[in-house]
Amino acid sequence: DADVTQTPRNRITKTGKRIMLECSQTKGHDRMYWYRQDPGLGLRLIYYSFDVKDINKGEISDGYSVSRQAQAKFSLSLESAIPNQTALYFCATSSSSGAREQYFGPGTRLTVT
Amino acid sequence: ILNVEQSPQSLHVQEGDSTNFTCSFPSSNFYALHWYRWETAKSPEALFVMTLNGDEKKKGRISATLNTKEGYSYLYIKGSQPEDSATYLCAFRGTGGFKTIFGAGTRLFVKA
């Protein structure tokens, strides 16, 4: 079983709809992240969380919100989706010590029409 | 604004060619430099983490070097194989907190 899972894997939605992307991890990591990837750009950080009570904005948080329901779960919401939020979304986790490399989920491809 | 640049953006080589590409990052407040390998339709996977100036890491035919004073890292692939085709991402982690910045990646195509 994958250590970091994301649901759904693909989603097509209409402008103005609310949508939630979910992420779960079994690695026991404290830190979790949401990124989006657009063609020609690197991974851009939307939000990150160092533990259940710690939520921080990343570089492109406008139009998004998150919830850390438990150590293992971190969900990303688009309150009112718009077409320029069409992208590939990745959840990642890392330990709070050591090398801190990030472990990524399989990604969610979101299309907003 | 912290900037992480990777070059070239894409690279086409023949099987058996050796190749290298570059990651440039801020030379101040350095903590660590990560390399990830990202195959199409999969998620990025960690290759190396490098923390000391002059570090060299190797995994099979892939190796990486680090120069923190001038702010660059090279990734080398010796004798490229079609299965090396992927996007190679570098990520800079600075001191003073969490901040990790990803480059846009180098997309490598290896033709058999």
Coordinates of N, CA and C in Angstrom, one line a residue:
Chain A
D1 N 0.8 -1.2 0.0 CA 0.0 0.0 0.0 C 0.9 1.2 0.0
A2 N 0.4 2.3 -0.7 CA 1.2 3.5 -0.8 C 1.2 4.2 0.6
D3 N 2.3 4.9 0.8 CA 2.5 5.6 2.1 C 1.7 6.9 2.1
V4 N 1.6 7.5 1.0 CA 0.8 8.8 0.9 C -0.2 8.6 -0.2
T5 N -1.5 8.7 0.1 CA -2.5 8.6 -0.8 C -3.3 9.8 -1.0
Q6 N -3.9 10.0 -2.2 CA -4.7 11.2 -2.5 C -6.0 10.8 -3.1
T7 N -7.1 11.4 -2.8 CA -8.3 11.2 -3.4 C -9.0 12.5 -3.7
P8 N -9.7 12.7 -4.8 CA -9.7 11.8 -6.0 C -8.4 11.9 -6.7
R9 N -8.2 11.0 -7.7 CA -7.0 11.1 -8.6 C -7.3 12.0 -9.7
N10 N -8.5 12.1 -10.2 CA -8.9 13.0 -11.3 C -10.2 13.6 -10.9
R11 N -10.4 14.9 -11.3 CA -11.7 15.5 -11.0 C -11.9 16.6 -12.0
I12 N -13.1 16.6 -12.6 CA -13.5 17.7 -13.4 C -14.7 18.4 -12.7
T13 N -14.6 19.7 -12.6 CA -15.6 20.4 -11.9 C -15.9 21.8 -12.6
K14 N -17.0 22.4 -12.2 CA -17.4 23.6 -12.9 C -17.0 24.8 -12.0
T15 N -16.8 25.9 -12.7 CA -16.5 27.2 -12.0 C -17.5 27.5 -11.0
G16 N -17.0 27.9 -9.8 CA -17.9 28.2 -8.7 C -18.2 27.1 -7.7
K17 N -17.9 25.9 -8.1 CA -18.2 24.7 -7.2 C -17.1 24.7 -6.1
R18 N -17.5 24.1 -5.0 CA -16.6 23.8 -3.9 C -16.1 22.4 -4.1
I19 N -14.8 22.3 -3.9 CA -14.2 20.9 -4.0 C -13.2 20.7 -3.0
M20 N -13.1 19.5 -2.5 CA -12.1 19.1 -1.5 C -11.2 18.0 -2.0
L21 N -9.9 18.1 -1.8 CA -8.9 17.1 -2.2 C -8.4 16.6 -0.8
E22 N -8.3 15.2 -0.8 CA -7.9 14.6 0.5 C -6.6 13.9 0.4
C23 N -5.9 14.0 1.5 CA -4.6 13.3 1.6 C -4.4 12.6 2.9
S24 N -4.0 11.3 2.8 CA -3.7 10.5 4.0 C -2.3 9.9 3.9
Q25 N -1.7 9.8 5.1 CA -0.3 9.2 5.1 C -0.2 8.2 6.2
T26 N 0.6 7.2 5.9 CA 0.9 6.1 6.9 C 2.3 6.2 7.4
K27 N 3.0 7.2 7.1 CA 4.5 7.3 7.4 C 4.7 7.8 8.8
G28 N 3.7 8.3 9.5 CA 3.9 8.8 10.8 C 4.6 10.1 10.9
H29 N 4.6 10.8 9.8 CA 5.3 12.1 9.7 C 4.4 13.2 10.3
D30 N 5.1 14.2 10.9 CA 4.4 15.4 11.5 C 4.0 16.4 10.4
R31 N 4.9 16.5 9.4 CA 4.7 17.6 8.5 C 4.0 17.2 7.2
M32 N 3.1 18.0 6.8 CA 2.4 17.7 5.5 C 2.2 19.0 4.7
Y33 N 2.2 18.8 3.4 CA 2.2 19.9 2.4 C 1.2 19.7 1.3
W34 N 0.8 20.8 0.7 CA 0.0 20.8 -0.5 C 0.8 21.7 -1.5
Y35 N 1.0 21.1 -2.7 CA 1.6 21.8 -3.8 C 0.7 21.8 -5.0
R36 N 0.9 22.7 -5.9 CA 0.3 22.6 -7.3 C 1.4 22.7 -8.3
Q37 N 1.2 22.0 -9.4 CA 2.2 22.0 -10.4 C 1.5 22.4 -11.7
D38 N 2.1 23.4 -12.4 CA 1.6 23.8 -13.7 C 2.7 23.6 -14.7
P39 N 2.4 23.4 -15.9 CA 3.4 23.1 -17.0 C 4.5 24.2 -17.0
G40 N 5.7 23.8 -17.0 CA 6.8 24.8 -17.1 C 7.2 25.5 -15.8
L41 N 6.4 25.2 -14.7 CA 6.7 25.8 -13.4 C 7.1 24.7 -12.5
G42 N 7.8 25.0 -11.4 CA 8.1 24.1 -10.4 C 6.9 23.8 -9.5
L43 N 7.1 23.0 -8.5 CA 6.1 22.7 -7.5 C 5.9 24.0 -6.7
R44 N 4.7 24.5 -6.6 CA 4.5 25.7 -5.8 C 3.7 25.4 -4.6
L45 N 4.2 25.9 -3.4 CA 3.6 25.5 -2.1 C 2.3 26.3 -1.9
I46 N 1.2 25.6 -1.6 CA -0.1 26.2 -1.3 C -0.2 26.4 0.2
Y47 N -0.1 25.3 1.0 CA -0.2 25.4 2.5 C 0.7 24.3 3.0
Y48 N 1.1 24.5 4.3 CA 1.8 23.4 4.9 C 1.5 23.4 6.4
S49 N 1.7 22.2 7.0 CA 1.3 22.0 8.4 C 2.4 21.2 9.1
F50 N 2.9 21.7 10.2 CA 3.9 21.1 11.0 C 3.4 20.1 12.0
D51 N 2.1 20.3 12.4 CA 1.4 19.3 13.2 C -0.1 19.7 13.2
V52 N -0.9 19.0 13.9 CA -2.3 19.1 13.8 C -2.8 20.6 14.2
K53 N -2.1 21.2 15.0 CA -2.5 22.6 15.4 C -1.7 23.7 14.7
D54 N -0.9 23.3 13.7 CA -0.1 24.3 13.0 C -0.4 24.3 11.5
I55 N -0.9 25.4 11.0 CA -1.2 25.5 9.6 C -0.6 26.8 9.1
N56 N 0.1 26.8 8.0 CA 0.8 27.9 7.5 C 0.5 28.1 6.0
K57 N 0.4 29.4 5.6 CA 0.2 29.7 4.2 C 1.5 29.5 3.4
G58 N 1.4 29.0 2.2 CA 2.6 28.9 1.3 C 2.6 30.1 0.4
E59 N 3.2 30.0 -0.7 CA 3.4 31.1 -1.6 C 2.2 31.5 -2.4
I60 N 1.2 30.5 -2.6 CA 0.0 30.7 -3.4 C -1.2 30.3 -2.7
S61 N -1.5 30.7 -1.6 CA -2.6 30.2 -0.8 C -4.0 30.9 -1.1
D62 N -4.0 32.0 -1.8 CA -5.3 32.6 -2.2 C -6.2 31.7 -2.9
G63 N -7.4 31.6 -2.5 CA -8.4 30.8 -3.2 C -8.4 29.4 -2.6
Y64 N -7.6 29.1 -1.7 CA -7.5 27.7 -1.1 C -7.6 27.8 0.4
S65 N -8.1 26.7 1.0 CA -8.1 26.6 2.5 C -7.7 25.1 2.8
V66 N -7.3 24.8 4.0 CA -6.9 23.5 4.4 C -7.4 23.1 5.7
S67 N -7.4 21.8 6.0 CA -7.8 21.3 7.3 C -6.9 20.2 7.6
R68 N -6.3 20.2 8.8 CA -5.5 19.1 9.3 C -6.4 18.3 10.3
Q69 N -7.1 17.3 9.9 CA -8.1 16.6 10.7 C -7.4 15.7 11.8
A70 N -6.2 15.2 11.4 CA -5.5 14.3 12.3 C -4.0 14.4 11.8
Q71 N -3.1 13.7 12.5 CA -1.7 13.7 12.1 C -1.6 13.1 10.7
A72 N -2.5 12.2 10.4 CA -2.4 11.5 9.1 C -3.2 12.1 8.0
K73 N -4.0 13.1 8.2 CA -4.9 13.6 7.2 C -4.8 15.1 7.1
F74 N -4.7 15.5 5.8 CA -4.6 16.9 5.5 C -5.3 17.2 4.2
S75 N -6.4 17.9 4.3 CA -7.2 18.1 3.1 C -7.1 19.6 2.6
L76 N -7.3 19.7 1.3 CA -7.2 21.0 0.6 C -8.6 21.3 0.0
S77 N -9.1 22.5 0.2 CA -10.4 22.9 -0.3 C -10.3 24.1 -1.2
L78 N -11.0 24.0 -2.3 CA -11.2 25.2 -3.2 C -12.6 25.6 -2.9
E79 N -12.8 26.8 -2.3 CA -14.2 27.2 -1.9 C -15.0 27.5 -3.1
S80 N -14.5 28.1 -4.1 CA -15.2 28.5 -5.3 C -14.2 28.3 -6.5
A81 N -14.2 27.2 -7.1 CA -13.2 26.9 -8.1 C -13.3 27.8 -9.3
I82 N -12.1 28.1 -9.8 CA -12.0 29.0 -11.0 C -11.1 28.3 -12.0
P83 N -11.2 28.6 -13.3 CA -10.4 27.8 -14.3 C -8.9 27.9 -14.1
N84 N -8.4 29.0 -13.5 CA -6.9 29.0 -13.4 C -6.4 28.2 -12.2
Q85 N -7.3 27.5 -11.5 CA -6.9 26.5 -10.5 C -6.8 25.1 -11.2
T86 N -7.0 25.0 -12.5 CA -6.8 23.8 -13.2 C -5.3 23.5 -13.1
A87 N -4.9 22.3 -12.5 CA -3.5 22.0 -12.3 C -3.4 20.6 -11.7
L88 N -2.2 20.1 -11.5 CA -1.9 18.9 -10.9 C -1.5 19.2 -9.4
Y89 N -2.2 18.6 -8.5 CA -2.0 18.9 -7.1 C -1.4 17.7 -6.4
F90 N -0.3 18.0 -5.6 CA 0.4 17.0 -4.9 C 0.3 17.3 -3.4
C91 N 0.1 16.2 -2.6 CA 0.3 16.2 -1.2 C 1.7 15.6 -0.9
A92 N 2.3 16.1 0.1 CA 3.6 15.5 0.5 C 3.7 15.5 2.0
T93 N 4.6 14.6 2.5 CA 4.9 14.6 4.0 C 6.4 14.6 4.2
S94 N 6.8 15.0 5.3 CA 8.2 14.8 5.7 C 8.3 14.7 7.2
S95 N 9.4 14.1 7.6 CA 9.7 14.0 9.0 C 10.2 15.4 9.5
S96 N 10.1 15.6 10.8 CA 10.6 16.9 11.4 C 12.1 16.8 11.8
S97 N 12.7 15.7 11.4 CA 14.1 15.6 11.8 C 14.8 14.9 10.6
G98 N 16.2 14.8 10.7 CA 16.9 14.1 9.7 C 16.9 14.8 8.4
A99 N 17.0 14.1 7.3 CA 17.2 14.6 5.9 C 15.9 15.4 5.5
R100 N 14.8 15.1 6.0 CA 13.5 15.8 5.7 C 13.2 15.8 4.3
E101 N 13.6 14.7 3.6 CA 13.1 14.6 2.2 C 11.6 14.5 2.2
Q102 N 11.0 14.9 1.2 CA 9.5 14.9 1.1 C 9.1 13.6 0.3
Y103 N 8.0 13.0 0.8 CA 7.4 11.9 0.2 C 6.0 12.3 -0.4
F104 N 5.9 12.1 -1.7 CA 4.8 12.6 -2.4 C 3.7 11.6 -2.6
G105 N 2.4 12.1 -2.6 CA 1.3 11.3 -3.1 C 1.3 11.2 -4.6
P106 N 0.4 10.5 -5.2 CA 0.3 10.2 -6.6 C -0.2 11.4 -7.4
G107 N -0.8 12.4 -6.7 CA -1.2 13.6 -7.4 C -2.7 13.5 -7.7
T108 N -3.4 14.7 -7.8 CA -4.7 14.8 -8.2 C -4.8 15.8 -9.4
R109 N -5.3 15.3 -10.5 CA -5.4 16.2 -11.7 C -6.8 16.8 -11.6
L110 N -6.8 18.1 -11.4 CA -8.1 18.9 -11.3 C -8.3 19.8 -12.5
T111 N -9.4 19.7 -13.1 CA -9.8 20.5 -14.2 C -11.0 21.3 -13.8
V112 N -11.0 22.6 -14.0 CA -12.1 23.5 -13.7 C -12.6 24.1 -15.0
T113 N -13.8 23.8 -15.3 CA -14.3 24.3 -16.6 C -15.2 25.5 -16.5
Chain B
I1 N 13.2 37.6 -2.8 CA 12.6 36.4 -3.3 C 13.6 35.4 -3.6
L2 N 13.5 34.2 -3.0 CA 14.4 33.1 -3.3 C 14.1 32.5 -4.6
N3 N 15.2 32.2 -5.4 CA 15.0 31.6 -6.7 C 15.9 30.4 -6.8
V4 N 15.3 29.3 -7.4 CA 16.0 28.1 -7.7 C 15.8 27.9 -9.2
E5 N 16.9 27.9 -9.9 CA 16.9 27.8 -11.3 C 17.5 26.4 -11.8
Q6 N 16.9 25.8 -12.7 CA 17.5 24.6 -13.3 C 17.7 24.7 -14.8
S7 N 18.8 24.2 -15.2 CA 19.1 24.2 -16.7 C 19.8 23.0 -17.1
P8 N 19.5 22.5 -18.3 CA 18.5 23.1 -19.2 C 17.1 22.7 -18.8
Q9 N 16.1 23.3 -19.5 CA 14.7 23.0 -19.2 C 14.4 21.6 -19.7
S10 N 15.0 21.2 -20.8 CA 14.8 19.8 -21.3 C 16.1 19.4 -22.1
L11 N 16.2 18.1 -22.2 CA 17.5 17.5 -22.7 C 17.1 16.2 -23.4
H12 N 17.6 16.1 -24.7 CA 17.4 14.8 -25.4 C 18.7 14.2 -25.7
V13 N 18.9 13.0 -25.3 CA 20.2 12.3 -25.5 C 19.9 10.9 -26.0
Q14 N 21.0 10.3 -26.5 CA 20.9 8.9 -27.0 C 21.3 8.0 -25.9
E15 N 20.8 6.8 -25.9 CA 21.2 5.7 -25.0 C 22.7 5.6 -25.0
G16 N 23.3 5.6 -23.8 CA 24.7 5.4 -23.7 C 25.4 6.7 -23.5
D17 N 24.8 7.9 -23.8 CA 25.4 9.2 -23.6 C 25.4 9.5 -22.1
S18 N 26.5 10.2 -21.7 CA 26.5 10.7 -20.3 C 26.0 12.2 -20.4
T19 N 25.4 12.6 -19.3 CA 24.8 13.9 -19.4 C 24.8 14.5 -18.0
N20 N 24.7 15.9 -17.9 CA 24.6 16.5 -16.7 C 23.8 17.8 -16.8
F21 N 23.2 18.1 -15.6 CA 22.4 19.4 -15.6 C 22.6 20.1 -14.3
T22 N 22.2 21.3 -14.2 CA 22.5 22.2 -13.2 C 21.4 22.7 -12.4
C23 N 21.6 22.9 -11.1 CA 20.6 23.6 -10.2 C 21.4 24.7 -9.6
S24 N 20.8 25.9 -9.7 CA 21.4 27.1 -9.1 C 20.5 27.6 -8.0
F25 N 21.0 28.0 -6.8 CA 20.2 28.4 -5.7 C 20.9 29.5 -4.9
P26 N 20.2 30.1 -4.0 CA 20.9 31.2 -3.2 C 22.1 30.6 -2.4
S27 N 23.2 31.4 -2.4 CA 24.4 31.0 -1.7 C 24.4 31.4 -0.3
S28 N 23.4 32.1 0.2 CA 23.3 32.4 1.6 C 22.2 31.6 2.3
N29 N 22.4 31.5 3.6 CA 21.3 30.8 4.4 C 21.0 29.4 3.9
F30 N 22.1 28.7 3.5 CA 21.9 27.4 3.0 C 21.7 26.4 4.1
Y31 N 20.8 25.4 3.9 CA 20.7 24.3 4.9 C 20.8 23.0 4.2
A32 N 20.1 22.8 3.1 CA 20.2 21.5 2.4 C 19.7 21.6 0.9
L33 N 20.2 20.7 0.1 CA 19.8 20.7 -1.3 C 19.3 19.3 -1.6
H34 N 18.1 19.2 -2.1 CA 17.5 17.9 -2.4 C 17.4 17.7 -3.9
W35 N 17.6 16.5 -4.4 CA 17.3 16.1 -5.8 C 16.2 15.1 -5.8
Y36 N 15.3 15.2 -6.7 CA 14.2 14.3 -6.8 C 14.1 13.8 -8.3
R37 N 13.6 12.6 -8.5 CA 13.4 12.1 -9.8 C 11.9 11.9 -9.9
W38 N 11.4 12.4 -11.1 CA 9.9 12.4 -11.2 C 9.6 11.8 -12.6
E39 N 9.2 10.6 -12.6 CA 8.8 9.9 -13.8 C 7.3 10.3 -14.2
T40 N 7.1 10.3 -15.5 CA 5.8 10.6 -16.0 C 4.7 9.7 -15.3
A41 N 3.6 10.3 -14.9 CA 2.5 9.6 -14.3 C 2.8 9.1 -13.0
K42 N 3.9 9.4 -12.4 CA 4.2 9.0 -11.0 C 4.4 10.3 -10.2
S43 N 4.8 10.1 -8.9 CA 5.1 11.2 -8.1 C 6.6 11.3 -7.9
P44 N 7.1 12.5 -7.5 CA 8.5 12.7 -7.3 C 9.0 11.8 -6.2
E45 N 10.3 11.3 -6.4 CA 10.9 10.4 -5.4 C 12.3 11.0 -5.1
A46 N 12.6 11.0 -3.8 CA 13.9 11.6 -3.4 C 15.1 10.7 -4.0
L47 N 16.1 11.4 -4.5 CA 17.3 10.8 -5.0 C 18.4 11.1 -3.9
F48 N 18.7 12.3 -3.7 CA 19.8 12.7 -2.8 C 19.4 13.9 -1.9
V49 N 20.0 13.9 -0.7 CA 20.0 15.2 0.1 C 21.4 15.5 0.4
M50 N 21.8 16.8 0.2 CA 23.2 17.2 0.3 C 23.2 18.4 1.2
T51 N 24.1 18.4 2.2 CA 24.2 19.4 3.2 C 25.5 20.2 3.3
L52 N 26.6 19.5 2.9 CA 27.9 20.1 3.1 C 28.5 20.6 1.8
N53 N 29.2 21.7 1.8 CA 29.9 22.2 0.6 C 30.9 21.1 0.2
G54 N 30.9 20.8 -1.1 CA 31.8 19.8 -1.5 C 31.3 18.4 -1.5
D55 N 30.1 18.2 -0.9 CA 29.4 16.9 -0.9 C 29.3 16.3 -2.3
E56 N 29.6 15.0 -2.4 CA 29.3 14.2 -3.6 C 28.5 13.0 -3.2
K57 N 27.4 12.8 -3.9 CA 26.6 11.6 -3.6 C 26.4 10.8 -4.9
K58 N 26.3 9.5 -4.7 CA 26.2 8.6 -5.9 C 25.2 7.5 -5.6
K59 N 24.4 7.2 -6.6 CA 23.4 6.1 -6.6 C 23.4 5.5 -7.9
G60 N 24.1 4.3 -8.0 CA 24.2 3.7 -9.3 C 25.0 4.5 -10.3
R61 N 24.3 4.8 -11.5 CA 24.9 5.6 -12.5 C 24.7 7.1 -12.3
I62 N 24.0 7.5 -11.3 CA 23.6 8.9 -11.0 C 24.5 9.4 -9.9
S63 N 25.0 10.6 -10.1 CA 25.8 11.2 -9.0 C 25.5 12.7 -9.0
A64 N 25.8 13.3 -7.8 CA 25.5 14.8 -7.7 C 26.7 15.4 -6.9
T65 N 26.9 16.7 -7.2 CA 27.9 17.4 -6.5 C 27.3 18.7 -5.9
L66 N 27.9 19.3 -4.9 CA 27.3 20.5 -4.3 C 28.4 21.6 -4.1
N67 N 28.1 22.8 -4.5 CA 29.0 23.9 -4.1 C 28.1 25.0 -3.5
T68 N 28.1 25.1 -2.2 CA 27.2 26.0 -1.5 C 27.8 27.4 -1.5
K69 N 29.1 27.6 -1.7 CA 29.6 29.0 -1.7 C 29.2 29.7 -3.0
E70 N 29.1 29.0 -4.1 CA 28.7 29.7 -5.3 C 27.3 29.4 -5.7
G71 N 26.6 28.5 -4.9 CA 25.2 28.2 -5.1 C 24.8 27.4 -6.3
Y72 N 25.5 26.2 -6.5 CA 25.1 25.4 -7.5 C 25.3 23.9 -7.2
S73 N 24.5 23.1 -7.8 CA 24.7 21.6 -7.7 C 24.6 21.0 -9.1
Y74 N 25.4 20.0 -9.4 CA 25.3 19.3 -10.7 C 24.8 17.9 -10.5
L75 N 23.9 17.5 -11.4 CA 23.5 16.1 -11.4 C 24.1 15.4 -12.6
Y76 N 24.8 14.3 -12.5 CA 25.4 13.6 -13.6 C 24.7 12.2 -13.8
I77 N 24.5 11.9 -15.0 CA 24.0 10.5 -15.3 C 25.0 9.9 -16.3
K78 N 25.6 8.8 -15.9 CA 26.6 8.1 -16.8 C 26.0 7.0 -17.6
G79 N 26.2 7.0 -18.9 CA 25.6 6.0 -19.7 C 24.1 5.9 -19.6
S80 N 23.5 7.0 -20.0 CA 22.0 7.1 -19.9 C 21.3 6.0 -20.5
Q81 N 20.2 5.5 -19.9 CA 19.3 4.5 -20.4 C 17.9 5.0 -20.5
P82 N 17.1 4.4 -21.4 CA 15.8 4.9 -21.6 C 15.0 5.0 -20.3
E83 N 15.2 4.2 -19.3 CA 14.5 4.2 -18.0 C 15.0 5.4 -17.2
D84 N 16.0 6.1 -17.6 CA 16.4 7.4 -16.9 C 15.5 8.5 -17.3
S85 N 14.7 8.3 -18.4 CA 13.9 9.4 -18.8 C 12.9 9.8 -17.7
A86 N 13.0 11.1 -17.3 CA 12.2 11.6 -16.2 C 12.5 13.1 -16.1
T87 N 11.8 13.7 -15.2 CA 12.1 15.1 -14.8 C 12.9 15.1 -13.5
Y88 N 14.0 15.8 -13.5 CA 14.8 15.8 -12.3 C 14.6 17.2 -11.6
L89 N 14.1 17.2 -10.4 CA 13.9 18.4 -9.7 C 14.9 18.6 -8.6
C90 N 15.3 19.8 -8.4 CA 16.1 20.1 -7.2 C 15.3 21.0 -6.3
A91 N 15.6 21.0 -5.0 CA 14.8 21.7 -4.0 C 15.8 22.3 -3.0
F92 N 15.8 23.6 -2.8 CA 16.7 24.3 -1.9 C 15.9 24.5 -0.5
R93 N 16.6 24.1 0.5 CA 16.1 24.3 1.9 C 17.0 25.3 2.6
G94 N 16.4 26.4 3.1 CA 17.2 27.4 3.7 C 17.1 27.3 5.2
T95 N 17.9 28.0 5.9 CA 17.9 28.1 7.4 C 16.8 28.9 7.9
G96 N 16.6 28.9 9.2 CA 15.7 29.9 9.8 C 14.2 29.4 9.6
G97 N 14.0 28.1 9.5 CA 12.6 27.7 9.4 C 12.5 26.7 8.2
F98 N 11.3 26.5 7.8 CA 10.9 25.5 6.9 C 11.4 25.7 5.5
K99 N 11.3 26.8 5.0 CA 11.3 27.2 3.6 C 12.0 26.2 2.6
T100 N 11.3 25.5 1.8 CA 11.9 24.7 0.7 C 11.3 25.2 -0.6
I101 N 12.2 25.5 -1.5 CA 11.9 26.0 -2.8 C 12.3 25.0 -3.9
F102 N 11.3 24.6 -4.8 CA 11.6 23.7 -5.8 C 12.0 24.5 -7.1
G103 N 12.9 23.9 -7.9 CA 13.1 24.4 -9.2 C 12.1 23.8 -10.2
A104 N 12.1 24.3 -11.4 CA 11.1 23.9 -12.4 C 11.4 22.5 -13.0
G105 N 12.6 22.1 -12.8 CA 13.0 20.7 -13.2 C 13.7 20.7 -14.6
T106 N 14.5 19.7 -14.8 CA 15.1 19.4 -16.1 C 14.4 18.1 -16.6
R107 N 13.8 18.2 -17.8 CA 13.1 17.0 -18.4 C 14.1 16.3 -19.3
L108 N 14.4 15.1 -18.9 CA 15.4 14.3 -19.7 C 14.7 13.2 -20.5
F109 N 15.0 13.2 -21.8 CA 14.5 12.2 -22.7 C 15.7 11.3 -23.2
V110 N 15.7 10.0 -23.0 CA 16.8 9.2 -23.5 C 16.2 8.3 -24.5
K111 N 16.7 8.4 -25.7 CA 16.3 7.6 -26.9 C 17.1 6.3 -27.0
A112 N 16.4 5.2 -27.2 CA 17.0 3.9 -27.4 C 17.7 3.8 -28.8

